[in-house]
Amino acid sequence: AQAAKTANDKASAVRALNEEMKRTGASGKEVQQIAEAMVHKSSVNDMTAYEVALLAKNLEAELAKRAGA
């Protein structure tokens, strides 16, 4: 049951990330670079649900930082 919950949480986090990417207009490459900087992983397949959720939550701020840099 725990494995199913974890998979469900991750699927939900990935959906949130995809929605955030659409909303902010972030490219896959930008998200990959931000992911590498934030959690030192470049693929959501390698991330935990928490890491994906963290990426989704901070995507807009990280994009803004990069745009302002």
Short mmCIF file of C-alpha atoms in Angstrom, two decimals:
data_model
loop_
_atom_site.label_atom_id
_atom_site.label_comp_id
_atom_site.label_asym_id
_atom_site.label_seq_id
_atom_site.Cartn_x
_atom_site.Cartn_y
_atom_site.Cartn_z
CA ALA A 1 0.00 0.00 0.00
CA GLN A 2 2.85 2.37 0.80
CA ALA A 3 4.43 1.83 -2.64
CA ALA A 4 1.10 2.64 -4.32
CA LYS A 5 0.75 5.81 -2.24
CA THR A 6 4.30 6.85 -3.11
CA ALA A 7 3.67 6.25 -6.83
CA ASN A 8 0.43 8.20 -6.57
CA ASP A 9 2.15 11.10 -4.79
CA LYS A 10 4.85 11.16 -7.45
CA ALA A 11 2.33 11.09 -10.31
CA SER A 12 0.50 13.97 -8.65
CA ALA A 13 3.75 15.92 -8.21
CA VAL A 14 4.71 15.31 -11.86
CA ARG A 15 1.29 16.59 -12.97
CA ALA A 16 1.79 19.71 -10.83
CA LEU A 17 5.22 20.24 -12.38
CA ASN A 18 3.82 19.85 -15.91
CA GLU A 19 1.07 22.35 -15.15
CA GLU A 20 3.59 24.78 -13.69
CA MET A 21 5.80 24.38 -16.78
CA LYS A 22 2.82 25.23 -19.02
CA ARG A 23 1.81 28.17 -16.84
CA THR A 24 5.29 29.68 -16.75
CA GLY A 25 6.28 28.70 -20.30
CA ALA A 26 9.38 26.91 -19.00
CA SER A 27 11.15 24.64 -21.45
CA GLY A 28 12.15 21.10 -20.60
CA LYS A 29 15.78 22.17 -20.81
CA GLU A 30 15.25 25.02 -18.31
CA VAL A 31 13.47 22.70 -15.91
CA GLN A 32 16.26 20.14 -16.26
CA GLN A 33 18.90 22.77 -15.44
CA ILE A 34 16.92 24.02 -12.44
CA ALA A 35 16.41 20.44 -11.24
CA GLU A 36 20.14 19.77 -11.48
CA ALA A 37 20.85 22.91 -9.45
CA MET A 38 18.15 22.24 -6.84
CA VAL A 39 18.18 18.49 -6.27
CA HIS A 40 21.22 17.38 -8.29
CA LYS A 41 19.07 15.17 -10.52
CA SER A 42 18.12 15.89 -14.11
CA SER A 43 15.21 13.48 -14.58
CA VAL A 44 11.93 13.23 -12.67
CA ASN A 45 12.40 9.45 -12.95
CA ASP A 46 15.32 9.76 -10.52
CA MET A 47 13.55 12.16 -8.14
CA THR A 48 11.35 11.44 -5.17
CA ALA A 49 7.80 12.79 -5.06
CA TYR A 50 9.03 15.40 -2.58
CA GLU A 51 11.80 16.56 -4.93
CA VAL A 52 9.40 16.85 -7.87
CA ALA A 53 6.93 18.81 -5.72
CA LEU A 54 9.74 21.07 -4.53
CA LEU A 55 10.76 21.73 -8.12
CA ALA A 56 7.16 22.55 -9.12
CA LYS A 57 6.74 24.86 -6.14
CA ASN A 58 9.95 26.78 -6.82
CA LEU A 59 9.94 26.76 -10.62
CA GLU A 60 8.56 30.26 -11.14
CA ALA A 61 10.98 31.82 -8.64
CA GLU A 62 13.95 29.98 -10.17
CA LEU A 63 12.94 31.09 -13.69
CA ALA A 64 12.66 34.68 -12.45
CA LYS A 65 16.13 34.47 -10.88
CA ARG A 66 17.58 33.21 -14.15
CA ALA A 67 15.80 35.89 -16.18
CA GLY A 68 17.11 38.57 -13.84
CA ALA A 69 20.64 37.19 -13.75
#
